[in-house]
PDB file of C-alpha atoms in Angstrom:
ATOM      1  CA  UNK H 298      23.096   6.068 -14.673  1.00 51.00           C
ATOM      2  CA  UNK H 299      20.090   7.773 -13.188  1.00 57.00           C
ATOM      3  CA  UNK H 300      20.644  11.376 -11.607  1.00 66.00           C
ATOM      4  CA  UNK H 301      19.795  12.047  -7.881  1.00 64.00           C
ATOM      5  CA  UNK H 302      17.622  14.686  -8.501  1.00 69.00           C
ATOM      6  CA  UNK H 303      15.998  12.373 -11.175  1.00 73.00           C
ATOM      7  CA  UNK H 304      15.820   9.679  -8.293  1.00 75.00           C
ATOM      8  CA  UNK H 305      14.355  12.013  -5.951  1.00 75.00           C
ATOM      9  CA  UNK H 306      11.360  12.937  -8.452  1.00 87.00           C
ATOM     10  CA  UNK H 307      10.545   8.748  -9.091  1.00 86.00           C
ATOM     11  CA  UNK H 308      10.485   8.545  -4.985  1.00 88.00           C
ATOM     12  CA  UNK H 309       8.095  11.360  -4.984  1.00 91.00           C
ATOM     13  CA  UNK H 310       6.494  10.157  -7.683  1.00 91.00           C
ATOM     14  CA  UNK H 311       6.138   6.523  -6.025  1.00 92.00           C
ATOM     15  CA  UNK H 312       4.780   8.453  -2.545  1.00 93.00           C
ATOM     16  CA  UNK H 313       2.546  10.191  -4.511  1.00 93.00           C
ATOM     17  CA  UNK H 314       0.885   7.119  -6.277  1.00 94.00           C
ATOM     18  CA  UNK H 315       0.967   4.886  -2.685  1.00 94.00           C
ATOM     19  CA  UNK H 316      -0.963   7.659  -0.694  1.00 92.00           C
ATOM     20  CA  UNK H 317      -3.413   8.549  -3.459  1.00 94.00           C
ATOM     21  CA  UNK H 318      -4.636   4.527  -3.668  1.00 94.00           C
ATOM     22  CA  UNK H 319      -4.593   3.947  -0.093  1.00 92.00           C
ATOM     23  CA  UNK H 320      -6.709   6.753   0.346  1.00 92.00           C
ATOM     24  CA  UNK H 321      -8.790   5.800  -2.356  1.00 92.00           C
ATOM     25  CA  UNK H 322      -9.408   2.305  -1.449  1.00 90.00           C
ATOM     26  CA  UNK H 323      -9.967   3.409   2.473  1.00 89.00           C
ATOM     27  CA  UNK H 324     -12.325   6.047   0.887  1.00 91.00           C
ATOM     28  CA  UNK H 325     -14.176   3.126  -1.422  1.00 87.00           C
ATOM     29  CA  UNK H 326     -13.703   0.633   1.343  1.00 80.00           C
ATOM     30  CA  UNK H 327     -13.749   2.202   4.672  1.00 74.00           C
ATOM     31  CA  UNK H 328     -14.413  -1.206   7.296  1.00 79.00           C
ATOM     32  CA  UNK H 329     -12.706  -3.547   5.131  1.00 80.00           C
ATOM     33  CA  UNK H 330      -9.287  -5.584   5.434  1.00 86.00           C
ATOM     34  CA  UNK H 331      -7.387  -5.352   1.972  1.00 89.00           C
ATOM     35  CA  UNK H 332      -4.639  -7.482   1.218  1.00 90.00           C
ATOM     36  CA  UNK H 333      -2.275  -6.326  -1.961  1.00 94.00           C
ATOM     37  CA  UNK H 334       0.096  -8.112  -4.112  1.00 94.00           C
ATOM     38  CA  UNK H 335       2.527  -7.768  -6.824  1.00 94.00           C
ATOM     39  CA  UNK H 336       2.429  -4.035  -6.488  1.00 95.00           C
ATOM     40  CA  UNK H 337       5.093  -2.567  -8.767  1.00 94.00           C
ATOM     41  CA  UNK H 338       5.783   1.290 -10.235  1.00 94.00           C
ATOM     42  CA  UNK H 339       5.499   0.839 -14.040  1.00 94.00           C
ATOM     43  CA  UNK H 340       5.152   3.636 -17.189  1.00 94.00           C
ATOM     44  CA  UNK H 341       3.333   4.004 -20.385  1.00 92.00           C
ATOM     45  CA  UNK H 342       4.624   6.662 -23.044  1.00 92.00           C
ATOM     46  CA  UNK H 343       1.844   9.002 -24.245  1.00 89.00           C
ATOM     47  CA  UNK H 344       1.496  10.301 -27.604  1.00 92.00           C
ATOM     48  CA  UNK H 345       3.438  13.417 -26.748  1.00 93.00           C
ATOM     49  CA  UNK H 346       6.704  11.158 -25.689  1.00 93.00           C
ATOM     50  CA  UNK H 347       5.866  11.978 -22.024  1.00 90.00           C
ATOM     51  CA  UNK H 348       5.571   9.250 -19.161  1.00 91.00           C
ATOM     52  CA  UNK H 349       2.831   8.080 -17.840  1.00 91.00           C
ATOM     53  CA  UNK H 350       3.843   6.641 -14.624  1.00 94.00           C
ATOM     54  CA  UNK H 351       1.100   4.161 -13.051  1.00 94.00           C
ATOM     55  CA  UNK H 352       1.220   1.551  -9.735  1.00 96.00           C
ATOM     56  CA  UNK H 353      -0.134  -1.898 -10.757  1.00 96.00           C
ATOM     57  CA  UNK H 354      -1.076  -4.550  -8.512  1.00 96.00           C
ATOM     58  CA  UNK H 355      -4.136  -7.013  -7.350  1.00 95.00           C
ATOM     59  CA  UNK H 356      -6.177  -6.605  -4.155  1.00 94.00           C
ATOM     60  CA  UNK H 357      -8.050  -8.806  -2.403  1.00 92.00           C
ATOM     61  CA  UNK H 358     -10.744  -7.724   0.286  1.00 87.00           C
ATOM     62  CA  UNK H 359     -11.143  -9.889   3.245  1.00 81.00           C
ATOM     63  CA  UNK H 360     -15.216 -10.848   4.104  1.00 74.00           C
ATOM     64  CA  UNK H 361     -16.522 -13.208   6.826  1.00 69.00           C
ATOM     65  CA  UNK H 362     -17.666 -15.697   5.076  1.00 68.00           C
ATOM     66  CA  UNK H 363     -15.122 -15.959   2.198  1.00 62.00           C
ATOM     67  CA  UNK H 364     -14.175 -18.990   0.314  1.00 67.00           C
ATOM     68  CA  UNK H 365     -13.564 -18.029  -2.882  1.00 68.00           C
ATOM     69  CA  UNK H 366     -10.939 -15.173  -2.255  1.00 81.00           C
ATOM     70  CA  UNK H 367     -10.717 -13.577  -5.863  1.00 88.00           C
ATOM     71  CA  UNK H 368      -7.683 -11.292  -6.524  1.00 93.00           C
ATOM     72  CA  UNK H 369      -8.402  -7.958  -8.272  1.00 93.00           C
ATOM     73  CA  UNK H 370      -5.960  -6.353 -10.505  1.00 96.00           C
ATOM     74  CA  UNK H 371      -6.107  -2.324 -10.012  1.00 96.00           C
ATOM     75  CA  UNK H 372      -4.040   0.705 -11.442  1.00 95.00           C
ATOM     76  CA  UNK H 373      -3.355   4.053  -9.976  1.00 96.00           C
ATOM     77  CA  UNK H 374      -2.198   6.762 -12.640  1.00 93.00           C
ATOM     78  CA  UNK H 375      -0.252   9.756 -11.881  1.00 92.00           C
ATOM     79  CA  UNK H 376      -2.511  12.003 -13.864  1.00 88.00           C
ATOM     80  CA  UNK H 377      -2.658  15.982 -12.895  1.00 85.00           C
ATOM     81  CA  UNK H 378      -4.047  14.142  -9.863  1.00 88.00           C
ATOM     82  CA  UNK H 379      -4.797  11.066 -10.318  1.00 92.00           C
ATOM     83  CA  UNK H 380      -6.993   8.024 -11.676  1.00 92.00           C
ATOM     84  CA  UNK H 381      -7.587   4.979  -9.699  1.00 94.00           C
ATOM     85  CA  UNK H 382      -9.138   1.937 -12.000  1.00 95.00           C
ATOM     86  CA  UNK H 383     -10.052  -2.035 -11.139  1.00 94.00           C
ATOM     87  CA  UNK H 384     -10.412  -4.799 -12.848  1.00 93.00           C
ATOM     88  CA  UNK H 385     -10.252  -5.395 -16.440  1.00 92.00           C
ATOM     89  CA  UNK H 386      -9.628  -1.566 -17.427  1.00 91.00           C
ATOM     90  CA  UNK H 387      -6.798  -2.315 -14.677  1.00 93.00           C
ATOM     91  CA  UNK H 388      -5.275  -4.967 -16.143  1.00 92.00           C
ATOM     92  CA  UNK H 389      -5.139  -3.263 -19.772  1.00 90.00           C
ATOM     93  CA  UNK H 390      -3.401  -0.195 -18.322  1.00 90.00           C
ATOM     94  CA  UNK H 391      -0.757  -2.482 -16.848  1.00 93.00           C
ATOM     95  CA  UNK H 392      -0.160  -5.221 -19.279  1.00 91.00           C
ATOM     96  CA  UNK H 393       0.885  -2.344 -22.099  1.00 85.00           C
ATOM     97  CA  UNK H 394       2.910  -0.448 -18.952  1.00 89.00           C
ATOM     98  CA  UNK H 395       6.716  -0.899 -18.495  1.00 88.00           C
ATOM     99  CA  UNK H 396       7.960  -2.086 -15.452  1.00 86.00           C
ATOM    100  CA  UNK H 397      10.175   0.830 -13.538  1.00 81.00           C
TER     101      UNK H 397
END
């Protein structure tokens, strides 16, 4: 059973990792529409039995003209800030990550 100071530190945690990659992508991305999916709060160990705590999901940015809508996989780490990667270094990060 998880404490409620220990669930207080995952929400803050979670708030932490939300507002860093929305203001990343609105940063990167400023005048586009971005749709997200299968956004989840996972966790890697690291070497010094410490977790890594990362938000996985896919994008997709809405154009004009677009017919082939292509979903992105991205990862934002909780670092001692944190790291915001897409694509393929995105989708190793998450596919060795546990789902929280």
């Amino acid at each position: 059973m998880k404490s409620e100071s220990s669930e207080m530190q995952i929400d803050s945690i979670v708030q932490f990792l939300i507002n860093a990659s929305a203001s990343d992508f609105h940063k990167t991305r400023p005048n586009s529409s971005i749709n997200f999916r299968d956004v989840k709060l996972a966790y890697t160990v690291t070497p010094n039995n410490e977790k890594m705590y990362l938000l996985c999901g896919e994008f997709q940015i809405q154009e004009k003209n677009d017919k082939d809508k292509v979903w992105i996989p991205f990862a934002t780490i909780k670092t001692f800030g944190y790291e915001q990667w897409i694509g393929g270094q995105a989708s190793t990060y998450c596919k060795d990550a546990k789902k929280y």
